[in-house]
Amino acid sequence: YGIVLIDDVYKPDRGVAGQVSLEDYRYVKGRMSLTLPAGNINQLILTTNPPPPTHWLTDEFPTDGTGIDKTWLLFKTRENAQHLPDGFIEGLTKDNGPEWVRRYLDGERVYTAGGPVVYQGFDARVHVQDIKPVDGRTIAVCWDFGMNPAITAHQFVFDRRPAWRILHEKQGRGMFLDQFIPFAMAELNSLFPKFKFIHYCDHTGNARQGSAVMDSTSGQRLASYVDVMRSMGINPFSKLVHSELNGINMIQSYVFRTGFLAVNPNCYIAIEGFSGGLQWQTDRNNLTLNKTRKDGWIEHVMDTIRIFAENVLDTADQIGQNQTVEIGQPVYGDRGTRIVSVPGFAPYEMEPDTYWKP
């Protein structure tokens, strides 16, 4: 008989090239179904992280045990504690949100939160596209902080569809910011070698203090996350925002606009967040609050997308509506970039004149 083992069928922090697709699975399964001599069998074994409800594994391997030739076995990380380092489970429980623990320690096949879905109308069949960056246009890199820091890379191109392109995501796990920056920038420079970057970050990065701001090499505490970025040659823009609801509403409007938003297939965390992984908090009466659930993972990538909306789309909409914008305010491009605007549309930039160098 023959046995085929496919490891890590679903891994949320891995790019599209490393994922096993439904087509891959069906191909291997078809090969395994070839007739063998009497008494011989073929066996296909898959191992995976707990998949979200929308993943093809959910349909192929129902948890109720139905299916003539398929069996789903659940091995919880928590149950393996005796074979893991001391304090490993306790550390993960402390460092991540309760919804993350439900999924990744207890193996629940659910999104990492349990409230109402934030973004309505997102359809992976429509919004997930194999998009490329438009030559000559700036790529905006948006940063979120903490011990699971994240970035997303965007373009907003007025004269193309889709206009808003989410090109790339990267998230660190348990990393200091000064460890994550070289890791993230090396990947950006490899993927987009001819493009200029402009950086945006959470405005609270100017004020936060804590262990994540410590330089991992020297142990020196820096004043803020932004200080860490500047010490490594990145000067981010940030905008004071009083409520995350404003950014979420802007993003929602682009989800509903036909042909305006596209997410690259390698942005697995963003796709999961848009598809239902990012959810609203609820009160004791199950009423929805204007705050998103914090799961310790999806929230960071989705926050970077909101940072893009707050810093770029908001200003772009003001210009598109012929509203007055303060001279020198960062729009979509670096200082000196000419902005072309048309009433009713967001601007696009012409003749970018400087390119970011690490």
Coordinates of C-alpha atoms in Angstrom, one line a residue:
Y1 CA 0.0 0.0 0.0
G2 CA 1.0 3.6 -0.3
I3 CA 0.9 6.5 2.2
V4 CA 1.2 10.2 1.3
L5 CA 1.6 12.7 4.1
I6 CA 0.9 16.4 3.5
D7 CA 2.0 18.6 6.5
D8 CA 0.6 22.1 7.4
V9 CA -2.2 22.1 4.9
Y10 CA -3.4 25.4 6.4
K11 CA -1.0 27.8 8.0
P12 CA -2.3 31.3 8.3
D13 CA 1.1 33.1 8.5
R14 CA 2.5 31.5 5.3
G15 CA 2.3 33.0 1.8
V16 CA 0.1 31.7 -1.0
A17 CA 3.0 29.7 -2.5
G18 CA 3.3 27.6 0.6
Q19 CA -0.4 26.7 1.0
V20 CA -2.1 23.6 -0.2
S21 CA -5.1 24.4 -2.4
L22 CA -8.2 22.5 -3.0
E23 CA -7.0 21.7 -6.5
D24 CA -3.7 20.3 -5.1
Y25 CA -5.7 18.1 -2.6
R26 CA -8.0 16.8 -5.3
Y27 CA -5.1 16.0 -7.6
V28 CA -3.3 13.9 -5.0
K29 CA -6.5 12.3 -3.9
G30 CA -7.2 11.3 -7.5
R31 CA -3.8 9.7 -7.8
M32 CA -4.4 7.8 -4.6
S33 CA -7.7 6.4 -5.9
L34 CA -6.0 4.3 -8.5
T35 CA -6.9 0.6 -8.3
L36 CA -4.4 -1.6 -6.4
P37 CA -4.1 -5.4 -6.1
A38 CA -6.5 -7.0 -3.7
G39 CA -5.7 -6.4 0.0
N40 CA -3.7 -3.2 -0.7
I41 CA -4.8 0.3 0.2
N42 CA -3.7 3.8 -0.3
Q43 CA -3.8 6.3 2.5
L44 CA -3.6 10.1 2.4
I45 CA -2.8 11.8 5.7
L46 CA -3.1 15.6 6.2
T47 CA -1.9 17.7 9.1
T48 CA -3.1 21.2 9.6
N49 CA -3.6 24.2 11.9
P50 CA -7.3 24.7 12.8
P51 CA -8.9 26.1 9.6
P52 CA -11.4 28.9 9.5
P53 CA -15.0 28.1 8.6
T54 CA -14.5 29.2 5.0
H55 CA -11.5 27.0 4.3
W56 CA -12.0 24.0 2.0
L57 CA -10.9 21.6 4.8
T58 CA -14.1 22.5 6.6
D59 CA -16.2 21.1 3.8
E60 CA -14.0 18.1 3.1
F61 CA -13.6 17.0 6.7
P62 CA -16.7 17.7 8.8
T63 CA -16.2 17.4 12.5
D64 CA -19.3 15.2 13.0
G65 CA -17.5 12.3 11.4
T66 CA -19.7 12.0 8.3
G67 CA -18.0 10.8 5.1
I68 CA -17.3 7.3 4.0
D69 CA -13.6 7.6 3.3
K70 CA -12.5 10.5 5.5
T71 CA -11.8 10.8 9.3
W72 CA -11.0 14.0 11.2
L73 CA -8.9 13.6 14.3
L74 CA -8.4 16.6 16.7
F75 CA -5.2 16.8 18.7
K76 CA -5.2 19.8 21.0
T77 CA -2.0 21.7 21.7
R78 CA -3.1 22.1 25.3
E79 CA -3.3 18.3 25.7
N80 CA 0.4 18.1 24.6
A81 CA 1.6 20.2 27.5
Q82 CA 3.7 17.5 29.1
H83 CA 5.9 17.3 26.0
L84 CA 6.4 21.0 25.7
P85 CA 8.8 23.3 27.5
D86 CA 7.7 24.5 31.0
G87 CA 5.5 27.5 30.8
F88 CA 4.9 27.2 27.1
I89 CA 1.1 26.9 27.2
E90 CA 0.9 29.5 30.0
G91 CA 3.0 31.9 28.0
L92 CA 0.8 31.6 24.9
T93 CA -2.3 32.0 27.0
K94 CA -0.9 35.2 28.6
D95 CA 0.4 36.8 25.3
N96 CA -2.6 36.2 23.1
G97 CA -6.3 37.0 23.3
P98 CA -8.9 34.5 24.5
E99 CA -10.3 33.9 21.0
W100 CA -6.8 33.1 19.7
V101 CA -6.4 30.5 22.6
R102 CA -9.7 28.9 21.7
R103 CA -8.6 28.3 18.1
Y104 CA -4.8 27.6 18.3
L105 CA -4.6 25.8 21.7
D106 CA -8.0 24.1 21.8
G107 CA -8.3 23.5 18.1
E108 CA -11.8 25.0 17.7
R109 CA -12.7 25.3 14.0
V110 CA -13.9 28.9 14.3
Y111 CA -12.8 32.4 13.6
T112 CA -10.7 33.8 16.3
A113 CA -13.5 35.9 17.7
G114 CA -17.1 35.3 18.3
G115 CA -19.0 38.5 17.7
P116 CA -20.8 40.1 14.7
V117 CA -18.7 40.3 11.5
V118 CA -17.2 43.8 10.9
Y119 CA -17.0 43.9 7.2
Q120 CA -20.2 43.1 5.3
G121 CA -20.1 42.3 1.6
F122 CA -16.6 41.0 1.3
D123 CA -16.5 38.1 -1.2
A124 CA -13.2 36.3 -1.8
R125 CA -14.4 35.3 -5.2
V126 CA -14.6 39.0 -6.1
H127 CA -12.2 40.8 -4.0
V128 CA -9.3 38.4 -3.9
Q129 CA -7.3 38.9 -7.2
D130 CA -3.8 38.2 -8.4
I131 CA -2.9 41.8 -8.6
K132 CA 0.4 43.5 -9.4
P133 CA 1.7 46.9 -8.4
V134 CA 1.4 49.6 -11.0
D135 CA 4.8 50.8 -12.1
G136 CA 5.8 54.4 -11.2
R137 CA 3.4 54.6 -8.3
T138 CA 4.3 54.7 -4.6
I139 CA 3.7 51.8 -2.4
A140 CA 2.3 52.7 1.1
V141 CA 3.6 50.5 3.9
C142 CA 1.4 50.6 7.1
W143 CA 2.7 49.4 10.4
D144 CA 1.1 48.2 13.6
F145 CA 3.1 47.5 16.8
G146 CA 3.2 45.2 19.8
M147 CA 4.8 41.8 20.2
N148 CA 3.1 40.5 17.0
P149 CA 4.0 43.5 14.8
A150 CA 2.5 43.7 11.3
I151 CA 2.7 45.5 8.0
T152 CA 0.6 45.7 4.8
A153 CA 1.6 47.2 1.5
H154 CA -0.9 49.2 -0.6
Q155 CA -1.3 51.2 -3.7
F156 CA -4.2 53.6 -4.5
V157 CA -4.2 54.3 -8.3
F158 CA -6.9 56.7 -9.5
D159 CA -6.8 55.7 -13.2
R160 CA -6.9 51.9 -12.8
R161 CA -9.2 49.3 -11.5
P162 CA -9.0 48.0 -8.9
A163 CA -8.0 51.4 -7.4
W164 CA -7.1 50.2 -3.9
R165 CA -4.7 47.3 -4.1
I166 CA -3.6 45.4 -0.9
L167 CA -0.4 43.9 -2.3
H168 CA 1.3 42.2 0.6
E169 CA 1.2 41.4 4.3
K170 CA 3.8 40.3 6.8
Q171 CA 3.4 39.6 10.5
G172 CA 6.0 38.8 13.2
R173 CA 5.3 36.5 16.1
G174 CA 6.8 37.4 19.5
M175 CA 9.3 39.9 18.0
F176 CA 10.7 43.2 19.1
L177 CA 10.1 45.9 16.6
D178 CA 13.8 46.4 15.8
Q179 CA 13.9 42.6 15.0
F180 CA 10.9 42.8 12.8
I181 CA 11.8 45.9 10.7
P182 CA 14.8 44.3 8.9
F183 CA 12.8 41.1 8.3
A184 CA 9.8 43.0 6.9
M185 CA 11.9 45.5 4.8
A186 CA 14.1 42.8 3.3
E187 CA 10.9 41.1 2.0
L188 CA 9.4 44.4 0.7
N189 CA 12.6 45.3 -1.2
S190 CA 12.8 41.8 -2.6
L191 CA 9.2 41.8 -3.8
F192 CA 9.1 45.5 -5.0
P193 CA 12.7 46.4 -5.9
K194 CA 11.9 49.4 -8.1
F195 CA 9.3 51.1 -6.1
K196 CA 9.3 54.0 -3.7
F197 CA 7.8 53.4 -0.2
I198 CA 6.1 55.8 2.1
H199 CA 5.4 54.7 5.6
Y200 CA 2.4 55.2 7.9
C201 CA 1.9 54.0 11.4
D202 CA -0.5 54.0 14.3
H203 CA -0.4 57.5 15.9
T204 CA -0.1 56.0 19.4
G205 CA 3.4 54.7 18.2
N206 CA 4.6 58.2 19.2
A207 CA 3.7 57.6 22.9
R208 CA 3.8 53.9 23.7
Q209 CA 6.3 52.6 26.2
G210 CA 7.0 49.1 27.3
S211 CA 9.1 46.0 26.7
A212 CA 8.3 45.9 23.0
V213 CA 10.0 49.3 22.6
M214 CA 13.2 47.9 24.1
D215 CA 16.1 47.5 21.7
S216 CA 16.6 43.7 21.5
T217 CA 20.4 43.9 21.2
S218 CA 21.4 46.6 23.6
G219 CA 18.5 46.4 26.0
Q220 CA 18.1 50.2 25.8
R221 CA 14.6 51.5 26.2
L222 CA 13.7 53.9 23.5
A223 CA 11.0 56.5 24.0
S224 CA 8.5 55.2 21.4
Y225 CA 7.9 52.8 18.6
V226 CA 8.4 55.7 16.1
D227 CA 11.8 56.3 17.7
V228 CA 12.7 52.7 16.9
M229 CA 11.6 53.2 13.3
R230 CA 13.5 56.4 12.9
S231 CA 16.6 54.9 14.4
M232 CA 16.5 52.4 11.5
G233 CA 16.0 54.9 8.7
I234 CA 12.2 54.9 8.4
N235 CA 10.2 58.2 9.1
P236 CA 6.6 57.3 9.2
F237 CA 3.6 59.6 9.0
S238 CA 0.8 59.2 11.5
K239 CA -2.6 60.8 12.0
L240 CA -4.4 61.4 15.3
V241 CA -7.6 59.3 15.2
H242 CA -10.1 59.4 17.9
S243 CA -12.1 56.3 17.0
E244 CA -11.4 53.2 14.9
L245 CA -14.9 53.4 13.7
N246 CA -14.1 56.1 11.2
G247 CA -11.5 54.1 9.4
I248 CA -13.7 51.0 9.4
N249 CA -16.5 52.9 7.8
M250 CA -14.2 54.1 5.0
I251 CA -12.9 50.6 4.4
Q252 CA -16.5 49.3 4.3
S253 CA -17.4 51.8 1.7
Y254 CA -14.6 50.5 -0.6
V255 CA -15.7 46.9 0.0
F256 CA -19.1 47.8 -1.4
R257 CA -17.8 49.8 -4.4
T258 CA -17.7 47.5 -7.4
G259 CA -14.1 47.0 -8.7
F260 CA -12.4 49.4 -6.2
L261 CA -10.8 47.0 -3.7
A262 CA -8.6 44.0 -4.4
V263 CA -6.6 41.8 -2.0
N264 CA -3.6 39.7 -3.2
P265 CA -4.1 36.0 -2.6
N266 CA -0.9 35.9 -0.5
C267 CA -2.6 38.1 2.2
Y268 CA -4.1 35.2 4.1
I269 CA -4.6 37.0 7.4
A270 CA -6.2 40.0 5.7
I271 CA -8.5 37.8 3.7
E272 CA -9.5 35.9 6.9
G273 CA -10.1 39.2 8.7
F274 CA -12.3 40.6 5.9
S275 CA -14.2 37.3 5.6
G276 CA -15.3 37.3 9.2
G277 CA -12.3 36.9 11.4
L278 CA -12.5 40.6 12.5
Q279 CA -15.6 40.9 14.6
W280 CA -17.3 43.4 16.9
Q281 CA -17.2 43.2 20.7
T282 CA -20.6 42.7 22.4
D283 CA -21.8 43.6 25.8
R284 CA -23.4 41.3 28.4
N285 CA -26.7 41.7 26.6
N286 CA -25.1 40.7 23.3
L287 CA -25.5 44.2 21.9
T288 CA -22.8 45.2 19.4
L289 CA -20.2 47.8 20.6
N290 CA -18.2 50.1 18.3
K291 CA -15.0 48.3 19.2
T292 CA -13.4 45.3 17.5
R293 CA -12.4 42.2 19.3
K294 CA -8.7 41.8 20.1
D295 CA -7.5 38.3 19.2
G296 CA -3.8 39.0 19.3
W297 CA -3.3 38.0 15.6
I298 CA -5.8 39.1 13.0
E299 CA -6.3 42.4 14.7
H300 CA -2.8 43.6 13.9
V301 CA -3.0 43.1 10.1
M302 CA -6.5 44.6 10.0
D303 CA -5.3 47.6 12.0
T304 CA -2.6 48.3 9.4
I305 CA -5.3 48.3 6.7
R306 CA -7.3 50.8 8.8
I307 CA -4.2 52.9 9.2
F308 CA -4.0 53.1 5.4
A309 CA -7.7 54.2 5.3
E310 CA -7.2 56.9 8.0
N311 CA -4.1 58.4 6.5
V312 CA -4.6 57.9 2.8
L313 CA -8.2 57.4 1.8
D314 CA -9.5 60.0 4.2
T315 CA -7.2 62.7 2.7
A316 CA -7.8 61.4 -0.8
D317 CA -11.6 61.7 -0.4
Q318 CA -11.2 65.3 0.8
I319 CA -9.2 66.3 -2.3
G320 CA -11.6 64.4 -4.5
Q321 CA -14.5 66.4 -3.0
N322 CA -12.5 69.7 -3.6
Q323 CA -12.2 70.2 0.1
T324 CA -9.3 72.3 1.5
V325 CA -6.3 70.2 2.6
E326 CA -3.5 71.7 4.6
I327 CA -0.4 72.4 2.5
G328 CA 2.3 69.9 3.3
Q329 CA -0.1 67.3 4.7
P330 CA 1.0 63.8 3.5
V331 CA -1.4 62.6 0.9
Y332 CA -0.3 59.7 -1.2
G333 CA 3.3 60.3 -2.1
D334 CA 6.4 61.9 -0.6
R335 CA 7.1 65.6 -0.2
G336 CA 7.3 67.2 -3.6
T337 CA 5.0 64.7 -5.4
R338 CA 2.5 66.4 -7.6
I339 CA -1.1 65.4 -6.9
V340 CA -3.7 65.3 -9.7
S341 CA -7.3 65.4 -8.5
V342 CA -10.7 65.1 -10.2
P343 CA -13.9 66.0 -8.4
G344 CA -15.6 62.9 -7.0
F345 CA -12.5 60.7 -7.2
A346 CA -9.4 60.2 -5.1
P347 CA -6.1 61.6 -6.4
Y348 CA -3.3 59.9 -8.0
E349 CA 0.3 60.9 -8.1
M350 CA 2.5 61.9 -11.0
E351 CA 6.3 61.9 -11.4
P352 CA 7.5 60.5 -8.1
D353 CA 10.9 62.0 -7.7
T354 CA 12.6 60.1 -4.8
Y355 CA 12.9 56.4 -4.0
W356 CA 13.3 55.1 -0.5
K357 CA 16.6 53.3 0.3
P358 CA 17.1 51.2 3.3

